[in-house]
């Protein structure tokens, strides 16, 4: 259940610990922890706080989003799972998404798509669903990412969790998806084709009508035409 300042005061009571202080204590505990199990427990706790918008300002102030991203770079699969879980829970907020993007979080989220842990993959799909925007689509709607998402979408009943999230992503970004596929197709086509550059001199009729004197040199405009040696097939989008 989401909270607000008034409700939080009521729950905390006169002698309770304010939410920002509690989050600060958790961050300090994580930094001082020496065993993996304690770190896992603390990050899981922080990820649970990441779903509530009331905590977002505190999380940005305490660099908790960066902490989640750091966990994704660890070899510990549990830390990766809880780290990407925290990112997934919080990235629907535009301010949080901006921090995640600016800190280089998109490649880290994408790499979670290949995790052997199901929860990690689910969280990654959910995070990409919210992180994909006009400013980030070039980093997310890449061929290798789309290939992975399509494979999860095709899982169907065999893995409904993957399939539902992947299909939601594809449905939301359908226009951008088709656009990205077309651009990729045209890029490959241009790189693999040879073009002949032809320069033709064409005099505009309107310019000729305005000329004075028969002996005046007629100016002309230059038009350029590209002729391809072979026909260009139309891109076919699945």
PDB file of C-alpha atoms in Angstrom:
ATOM      1  CA  UNK A   1       0.000   0.000   0.000  1.00  0.00           C
ATOM      2  CA  UNK A   2       1.299   3.464  -0.912  1.00  0.00           C
ATOM      3  CA  UNK A   3       1.870   5.923   1.885  1.00  0.00           C
ATOM      4  CA  UNK A   4       2.081   9.691   2.326  1.00  0.00           C
ATOM      5  CA  UNK A   5       3.638  12.101   4.803  1.00  0.00           C
ATOM      6  CA  UNK A   6       0.654  12.175   7.165  1.00  0.00           C
ATOM      7  CA  UNK A   7       0.205   8.416   7.176  1.00  0.00           C
ATOM      8  CA  UNK A   8       3.917   7.926   7.699  1.00  0.00           C
ATOM      9  CA  UNK A   9       3.893  10.177  10.775  1.00  0.00           C
ATOM     10  CA  UNK A  10       0.984   8.196  12.175  1.00  0.00           C
ATOM     11  CA  UNK A  11       2.732   4.885  11.576  1.00  0.00           C
ATOM     12  CA  UNK A  12       6.096   6.044  12.869  1.00  0.00           C
ATOM     13  CA  UNK A  13       4.797   7.538  16.073  1.00  0.00           C
ATOM     14  CA  UNK A  14       6.528   9.989  18.345  1.00  0.00           C
ATOM     15  CA  UNK A  15       9.626   7.920  18.938  1.00  0.00           C
ATOM     16  CA  UNK A  16       9.843   6.011  15.657  1.00  0.00           C
ATOM     17  CA  UNK A  17      12.518   6.357  13.006  1.00  0.00           C
ATOM     18  CA  UNK A  18      11.630   8.629  10.060  1.00  0.00           C
ATOM     19  CA  UNK A  19      11.616   6.906   6.680  1.00  0.00           C
ATOM     20  CA  UNK A  20      14.612   8.780   5.312  1.00  0.00           C
ATOM     21  CA  UNK A  21      16.664   7.872   8.374  1.00  0.00           C
ATOM     22  CA  UNK A  22      15.594   4.239   8.122  1.00  0.00           C
ATOM     23  CA  UNK A  23      16.697   4.095   4.497  1.00  0.00           C
ATOM     24  CA  UNK A  24      19.979   5.760   5.415  1.00  0.00           C
ATOM     25  CA  UNK A  25      20.526   3.113   8.098  1.00  0.00           C
ATOM     26  CA  UNK A  26      19.966   0.353   5.541  1.00  0.00           C
ATOM     27  CA  UNK A  27      22.464   1.907   3.136  1.00  0.00           C
ATOM     28  CA  UNK A  28      25.040   2.188   5.916  1.00  0.00           C
ATOM     29  CA  UNK A  29      24.449  -1.431   6.919  1.00  0.00           C
ATOM     30  CA  UNK A  30      24.970  -2.541   3.330  1.00  0.00           C
ATOM     31  CA  UNK A  31      28.220  -0.600   3.052  1.00  0.00           C
ATOM     32  CA  UNK A  32      29.514  -2.106   6.290  1.00  0.00           C
ATOM     33  CA  UNK A  33      28.319  -5.668   5.640  1.00  0.00           C
ATOM     34  CA  UNK A  34      31.085  -8.212   5.121  1.00  0.00           C
ATOM     35  CA  UNK A  35      29.089 -11.320   4.208  1.00  0.00           C
ATOM     36  CA  UNK A  36      27.009 -11.901   1.103  1.00  0.00           C
ATOM     37  CA  UNK A  37      23.922 -13.085   2.958  1.00  0.00           C
ATOM     38  CA  UNK A  38      23.616  -9.813   4.877  1.00  0.00           C
ATOM     39  CA  UNK A  39      24.012  -7.808   1.673  1.00  0.00           C
ATOM     40  CA  UNK A  40      21.322  -9.875  -0.025  1.00  0.00           C
ATOM     41  CA  UNK A  41      18.904  -9.294   2.850  1.00  0.00           C
ATOM     42  CA  UNK A  42      19.528  -5.539   2.917  1.00  0.00           C
ATOM     43  CA  UNK A  43      19.183  -5.064  -0.859  1.00  0.00           C
ATOM     44  CA  UNK A  44      15.977  -7.114  -0.860  1.00  0.00           C
ATOM     45  CA  UNK A  45      14.662  -4.826   1.880  1.00  0.00           C
ATOM     46  CA  UNK A  46      15.592  -1.710  -0.090  1.00  0.00           C
ATOM     47  CA  UNK A  47      13.966  -3.133  -3.226  1.00  0.00           C
ATOM     48  CA  UNK A  48      10.711  -3.525  -1.297  1.00  0.00           C
ATOM     49  CA  UNK A  49      10.775   0.188  -0.463  1.00  0.00           C
ATOM     50  CA  UNK A  50      11.330   1.013  -4.150  1.00  0.00           C
ATOM     51  CA  UNK A  51       7.701   0.392  -5.140  1.00  0.00           C
ATOM     52  CA  UNK A  52       6.326   3.305  -3.058  1.00  0.00           C
ATOM     53  CA  UNK A  53       6.568   6.822  -4.604  1.00  0.00           C
ATOM     54  CA  UNK A  54       6.767   8.284  -1.084  1.00  0.00           C
ATOM     55  CA  UNK A  55      10.318   6.931  -0.869  1.00  0.00           C
ATOM     56  CA  UNK A  56      11.579   8.105  -4.251  1.00  0.00           C
ATOM     57  CA  UNK A  57      13.006  11.462  -3.191  1.00  0.00           C
ATOM     58  CA  UNK A  58      14.840   9.812  -0.297  1.00  0.00           C
ATOM     59  CA  UNK A  59      16.178   7.104  -2.597  1.00  0.00           C
ATOM     60  CA  UNK A  60      17.604   9.670  -5.002  1.00  0.00           C
ATOM     61  CA  UNK A  61      19.165  11.650  -2.169  1.00  0.00           C
ATOM     62  CA  UNK A  62      20.784   8.524  -0.716  1.00  0.00           C
ATOM     63  CA  UNK A  63      21.940   7.176  -4.117  1.00  0.00           C
ATOM     64  CA  UNK A  64      19.981   3.969  -3.620  1.00  0.00           C
ATOM     65  CA  UNK A  65      19.278   3.693  -7.349  1.00  0.00           C
ATOM     66  CA  UNK A  66      23.023   3.678  -7.962  1.00  0.00           C
ATOM     67  CA  UNK A  67      23.352   1.012  -5.279  1.00  0.00           C
ATOM     68  CA  UNK A  68      20.865  -1.164  -7.189  1.00  0.00           C
ATOM     69  CA  UNK A  69      22.891  -0.716 -10.385  1.00  0.00           C
ATOM     70  CA  UNK A  70      26.102  -1.638  -8.577  1.00  0.00           C
ATOM     71  CA  UNK A  71      24.455  -4.859  -7.415  1.00  0.00           C
ATOM     72  CA  UNK A  72      23.712  -5.804 -11.029  1.00  0.00           C
ATOM     73  CA  UNK A  73      27.464  -5.795 -11.730  1.00  0.00           C
ATOM     74  CA  UNK A  74      28.164  -8.311  -8.950  1.00  0.00           C
ATOM     75  CA  UNK A  75      28.757 -12.035  -9.630  1.00  0.00           C
ATOM     76  CA  UNK A  76      26.224 -12.918  -6.914  1.00  0.00           C
ATOM     77  CA  UNK A  77      22.973 -13.879  -8.682  1.00  0.00           C
ATOM     78  CA  UNK A  78      20.886 -12.946  -5.632  1.00  0.00           C
ATOM     79  CA  UNK A  79      22.318  -9.435  -5.531  1.00  0.00           C
ATOM     80  CA  UNK A  80      21.655  -9.110  -9.259  1.00  0.00           C
ATOM     81  CA  UNK A  81      18.078 -10.296  -8.782  1.00  0.00           C
ATOM     82  CA  UNK A  82      17.324  -7.885  -5.943  1.00  0.00           C
ATOM     83  CA  UNK A  83      19.194  -5.042  -7.654  1.00  0.00           C
ATOM     84  CA  UNK A  84      17.230  -5.319 -10.904  1.00  0.00           C
ATOM     85  CA  UNK A  85      14.093  -5.821  -8.803  1.00  0.00           C
ATOM     86  CA  UNK A  86      14.684  -2.451  -7.167  1.00  0.00           C
ATOM     87  CA  UNK A  87      15.233  -0.857 -10.585  1.00  0.00           C
ATOM     88  CA  UNK A  88      12.033  -2.419 -11.925  1.00  0.00           C
ATOM     89  CA  UNK A  89      10.008  -1.250  -8.919  1.00  0.00           C
ATOM     90  CA  UNK A  90      11.202   2.343  -9.158  1.00  0.00           C
ATOM     91  CA  UNK A  91      11.802   3.134 -12.844  1.00  0.00           C
ATOM     92  CA  UNK A  92       8.170   3.956 -13.696  1.00  0.00           C
ATOM     93  CA  UNK A  93       8.868   7.327 -12.074  1.00  0.00           C
ATOM     94  CA  UNK A  94      10.390   9.698 -14.694  1.00  0.00           C
ATOM     95  CA  UNK A  95      12.898  11.214 -12.254  1.00  0.00           C
ATOM     96  CA  UNK A  96      14.118   7.771 -11.234  1.00  0.00           C
ATOM     97  CA  UNK A  97      14.275   6.644 -14.860  1.00  0.00           C
ATOM     98  CA  UNK A  98      16.407   9.685 -15.659  1.00  0.00           C
ATOM     99  CA  UNK A  99      18.890   8.819 -12.899  1.00  0.00           C
ATOM    100  CA  UNK A 100      19.060   5.194 -14.033  1.00  0.00           C
ATOM    101  CA  UNK A 101      19.671   6.230 -17.641  1.00  0.00           C
ATOM    102  CA  UNK A 102      22.283   8.857 -16.798  1.00  0.00           C
ATOM    103  CA  UNK A 103      24.180   6.346 -14.659  1.00  0.00           C
ATOM    104  CA  UNK A 104      24.501   3.912 -17.562  1.00  0.00           C
ATOM    105  CA  UNK A 105      21.786   1.613 -16.308  1.00  0.00           C
ATOM    106  CA  UNK A 106      20.241   0.590 -19.635  1.00  0.00           C
ATOM    107  CA  UNK A 107      23.093  -1.756 -20.716  1.00  0.00           C
ATOM    108  CA  UNK A 108      23.039  -3.319 -17.244  1.00  0.00           C
ATOM    109  CA  UNK A 109      19.295  -3.925 -17.464  1.00  0.00           C
ATOM    110  CA  UNK A 110      19.662  -5.398 -20.959  1.00  0.00           C
ATOM    111  CA  UNK A 111      22.318  -7.855 -19.834  1.00  0.00           C
ATOM    112  CA  UNK A 112      19.851  -9.204 -17.260  1.00  0.00           C
ATOM    113  CA  UNK A 113      17.739 -10.559 -20.137  1.00  0.00           C
ATOM    114  CA  UNK A 114      20.235 -13.411 -20.469  1.00  0.00           C
ATOM    115  CA  UNK A 115      20.199 -14.308 -16.768  1.00  0.00           C
ATOM    116  CA  UNK A 116      19.488 -17.931 -15.764  1.00  0.00           C
ATOM    117  CA  UNK A 117      17.299 -16.604 -12.925  1.00  0.00           C
ATOM    118  CA  UNK A 118      13.651 -16.220 -13.965  1.00  0.00           C
ATOM    119  CA  UNK A 119      12.897 -13.355 -11.579  1.00  0.00           C
ATOM    120  CA  UNK A 120      15.871 -11.424 -12.920  1.00  0.00           C
ATOM    121  CA  UNK A 121      14.599 -11.768 -16.498  1.00  0.00           C
ATOM    122  CA  UNK A 122      11.079 -10.748 -15.476  1.00  0.00           C
ATOM    123  CA  UNK A 123      12.370  -7.671 -13.662  1.00  0.00           C
ATOM    124  CA  UNK A 124      14.527  -6.755 -16.670  1.00  0.00           C
ATOM    125  CA  UNK A 125      11.561  -6.992 -19.052  1.00  0.00           C
ATOM    126  CA  UNK A 126       9.465  -4.862 -16.708  1.00  0.00           C
ATOM    127  CA  UNK A 127      12.223  -2.276 -16.360  1.00  0.00           C
ATOM    128  CA  UNK A 128      12.734  -1.989 -20.127  1.00  0.00           C
ATOM    129  CA  UNK A 129       8.978  -1.542 -20.547  1.00  0.00           C
ATOM    130  CA  UNK A 130       9.167   1.702 -18.558  1.00  0.00           C
ATOM    131  CA  UNK A 131      12.659   2.852 -19.511  1.00  0.00           C
ATOM    132  CA  UNK A 132      12.026   2.799 -23.270  1.00  0.00           C
ATOM    133  CA  UNK A 133      11.212   6.361 -24.354  1.00  0.00           C
ATOM    134  CA  UNK A 134      11.954   8.630 -27.326  1.00  0.00           C
ATOM    135  CA  UNK A 135      15.290   9.556 -25.746  1.00  0.00           C
ATOM    136  CA  UNK A 136      16.355   5.982 -24.929  1.00  0.00           C
ATOM    137  CA  UNK A 137      14.848   3.923 -27.757  1.00  0.00           C
ATOM    138  CA  UNK A 138      18.100   3.958 -29.736  1.00  0.00           C
ATOM    139  CA  UNK A 139      19.788   2.183 -26.828  1.00  0.00           C
ATOM    140  CA  UNK A 140      16.953  -0.271 -26.170  1.00  0.00           C
ATOM    141  CA  UNK A 141      15.351  -1.120 -29.524  1.00  0.00           C
ATOM    142  CA  UNK A 142      18.443  -2.836 -30.863  1.00  0.00           C
ATOM    143  CA  UNK A 143      18.269  -6.001 -32.991  1.00  0.00           C
ATOM    144  CA  UNK A 144      19.785  -8.218 -30.309  1.00  0.00           C
ATOM    145  CA  UNK A 145      17.401  -6.876 -27.655  1.00  0.00           C
ATOM    146  CA  UNK A 146      14.360  -7.259 -29.896  1.00  0.00           C
ATOM    147  CA  UNK A 147      15.427 -10.797 -30.764  1.00  0.00           C
ATOM    148  CA  UNK A 148      15.599 -11.739 -27.081  1.00  0.00           C
ATOM    149  CA  UNK A 149      12.248 -10.104 -26.304  1.00  0.00           C
ATOM    150  CA  UNK A 150      10.567 -11.864 -29.239  1.00  0.00           C
ATOM    151  CA  UNK A 151      11.885 -15.207 -28.024  1.00  0.00           C
ATOM    152  CA  UNK A 152      10.395 -14.598 -24.584  1.00  0.00           C
ATOM    153  CA  UNK A 153       7.138 -13.462 -26.192  1.00  0.00           C
ATOM    154  CA  UNK A 154       6.979 -16.715 -28.145  1.00  0.00           C
ATOM    155  CA  UNK A 155       7.285 -18.781 -24.960  1.00  0.00           C
ATOM    156  CA  UNK A 156       3.496 -18.752 -24.563  1.00  0.00           C
ATOM    157  CA  UNK A 157       2.040 -21.055 -21.934  1.00  0.00           C
ATOM    158  CA  UNK A 158       5.428 -22.689 -21.410  1.00  0.00           C
ATOM    159  CA  UNK A 159       6.437 -19.573 -19.516  1.00  0.00           C
ATOM    160  CA  UNK A 160       3.498 -17.218 -19.148  1.00  0.00           C
ATOM    161  CA  UNK A 161       5.443 -14.718 -17.029  1.00  0.00           C
ATOM    162  CA  UNK A 162       8.062 -14.105 -19.716  1.00  0.00           C
ATOM    163  CA  UNK A 163       5.506 -14.191 -22.515  1.00  0.00           C
ATOM    164  CA  UNK A 164       3.104 -11.675 -20.967  1.00  0.00           C
ATOM    165  CA  UNK A 165       5.792  -9.129 -20.122  1.00  0.00           C
ATOM    166  CA  UNK A 166       7.541  -9.507 -23.470  1.00  0.00           C
ATOM    167  CA  UNK A 167       4.286  -9.125 -25.404  1.00  0.00           C
ATOM    168  CA  UNK A 168       3.365  -6.067 -23.330  1.00  0.00           C
ATOM    169  CA  UNK A 169       6.718  -4.526 -24.257  1.00  0.00           C
ATOM    170  CA  UNK A 170       6.249  -5.291 -27.965  1.00  0.00           C
ATOM    171  CA  UNK A 171       2.669  -3.979 -27.952  1.00  0.00           C
ATOM    172  CA  UNK A 172       3.616  -0.723 -26.226  1.00  0.00           C
ATOM    173  CA  UNK A 173       6.532  -0.009 -28.531  1.00  0.00           C
ATOM    174  CA  UNK A 174       5.002  -1.418 -31.732  1.00  0.00           C
ATOM    175  CA  UNK A 175       5.485   1.757 -33.822  1.00  0.00           C
ATOM    176  CA  UNK A 176       9.026   2.256 -32.589  1.00  0.00           C
ATOM    177  CA  UNK A 177       9.727  -1.416 -33.176  1.00  0.00           C
ATOM    178  CA  UNK A 178       8.667  -1.288 -36.842  1.00  0.00           C
ATOM    179  CA  UNK A 179      10.579   1.965 -37.303  1.00  0.00           C
ATOM    180  CA  UNK A 180      13.729   0.445 -35.817  1.00  0.00           C
ATOM    181  CA  UNK A 181      13.457  -2.647 -38.030  1.00  0.00           C
ATOM    182  CA  UNK A 182      13.045  -0.498 -41.158  1.00  0.00           C
ATOM    183  CA  UNK A 183      16.033   1.665 -40.276  1.00  0.00           C
ATOM    184  CA  UNK A 184      18.169  -1.391 -39.638  1.00  0.00           C
ATOM    185  CA  UNK A 185      17.070  -2.909 -42.958  1.00  0.00           C
ATOM    186  CA  UNK A 186      17.847   0.256 -44.925  1.00  0.00           C
ATOM    187  CA  UNK A 187      21.197   0.672 -43.195  1.00  0.00           C
ATOM    188  CA  UNK A 188      22.247  -2.848 -44.169  1.00  0.00           C
ATOM    189  CA  UNK A 189      20.936  -2.311 -47.688  1.00  0.00           C
ATOM    190  CA  UNK A 190      22.900   0.902 -48.205  1.00  0.00           C
ATOM    191  CA  UNK A 191      26.086  -0.583 -46.775  1.00  0.00           C
ATOM    192  CA  UNK A 192      25.906  -3.596 -49.095  1.00  0.00           C
ATOM    193  CA  UNK A 193      24.958  -1.737 -52.309  1.00  0.00           C
ATOM    194  CA  UNK A 194      26.918   0.312 -54.868  1.00  0.00           C
ATOM    195  CA  UNK A 195      25.477   3.575 -56.142  1.00  0.00           C
ATOM    196  CA  UNK A 196      26.362   5.570 -59.259  1.00  0.00           C
ATOM    197  CA  UNK A 197      26.436   9.335 -58.794  1.00  0.00           C
ATOM    198  CA  UNK A 198      25.044  11.151 -61.851  1.00  0.00           C
ATOM    199  CA  UNK A 199      25.031  14.905 -62.317  1.00  0.00           C
ATOM    200  CA  UNK A 200      22.535  16.363 -64.771  1.00  0.00           C
ATOM    201  CA  UNK A 201      22.146  19.988 -65.842  1.00  0.00           C
ATOM    202  CA  UNK A 202      18.515  21.036 -66.116  1.00  0.00           C
ATOM    203  CA  UNK A 203      17.314  24.545 -67.003  1.00  0.00           C
ATOM    204  CA  UNK A 204      14.125  25.619 -65.253  1.00  0.00           C
ATOM    205  CA  UNK A 205      11.382  26.965 -67.562  1.00  0.00           C
ATOM    206  CA  UNK A 206      10.577  29.857 -65.223  1.00  0.00           C
ATOM    207  CA  UNK A 207      14.205  30.977 -65.289  1.00  0.00           C
ATOM    208  CA  UNK A 208      14.305  30.852 -69.084  1.00  0.00           C
ATOM    209  CA  UNK A 209      11.155  32.985 -69.404  1.00  0.00           C
ATOM    210  CA  UNK A 210      12.752  35.741 -67.359  1.00  0.00           C
ATOM    211  CA  UNK A 211      15.872  35.932 -69.483  1.00  0.00           C
ATOM    212  CA  UNK A 212      16.507  39.119 -71.411  1.00  0.00           C
ATOM    213  CA  UNK A 213      18.234  39.023 -74.747  1.00  0.00           C
ATOM    214  CA  UNK A 214      18.880  36.137 -77.054  1.00  0.00           C
ATOM    215  CA  UNK A 215      22.618  36.136 -76.509  1.00  0.00           C
ATOM    216  CA  UNK A 216      22.460  36.152 -72.726  1.00  0.00           C
ATOM    217  CA  UNK A 217      24.011  33.052 -71.204  1.00  0.00           C
ATOM    218  CA  UNK A 218      21.308  30.920 -69.738  1.00  0.00           C
ATOM    219  CA  UNK A 219      21.871  30.063 -66.098  1.00  0.00           C
ATOM    220  CA  UNK A 220      20.855  26.641 -65.042  1.00  0.00           C
ATOM    221  CA  UNK A 221      20.124  24.811 -61.818  1.00  0.00           C
ATOM    222  CA  UNK A 222      21.782  21.570 -60.991  1.00  0.00           C
ATOM    223  CA  UNK A 223      19.813  18.545 -60.092  1.00  0.00           C
ATOM    224  CA  UNK A 224      21.227  15.346 -58.862  1.00  0.00           C
ATOM    225  CA  UNK A 225      19.907  11.885 -59.364  1.00  0.00           C
ATOM    226  CA  UNK A 226      20.888   8.606 -57.807  1.00  0.00           C
ATOM    227  CA  UNK A 227      20.618   5.547 -59.989  1.00  0.00           C
ATOM    228  CA  UNK A 228      20.993   2.136 -58.489  1.00  0.00           C
ATOM    229  CA  UNK A 229      22.453  -0.735 -60.432  1.00  0.00           C
ATOM    230  CA  UNK A 230      19.872  -3.140 -59.147  1.00  0.00           C
ATOM    231  CA  UNK A 231      16.294  -2.869 -58.006  1.00  0.00           C
ATOM    232  CA  UNK A 232      15.660  -2.279 -54.307  1.00  0.00           C
ATOM    233  CA  UNK A 233      13.203  -4.733 -52.781  1.00  0.00           C
ATOM    234  CA  UNK A 234      10.631  -3.442 -50.360  1.00  0.00           C
ATOM    235  CA  UNK A 235      11.432  -4.167 -46.695  1.00  0.00           C
ATOM    236  CA  UNK A 236       9.242  -6.855 -45.279  1.00  0.00           C
ATOM    237  CA  UNK A 237       8.371  -6.435 -41.619  1.00  0.00           C
ATOM    238  CA  UNK A 238       7.156  -9.464 -39.739  1.00  0.00           C
TER     239      UNK A 238
END
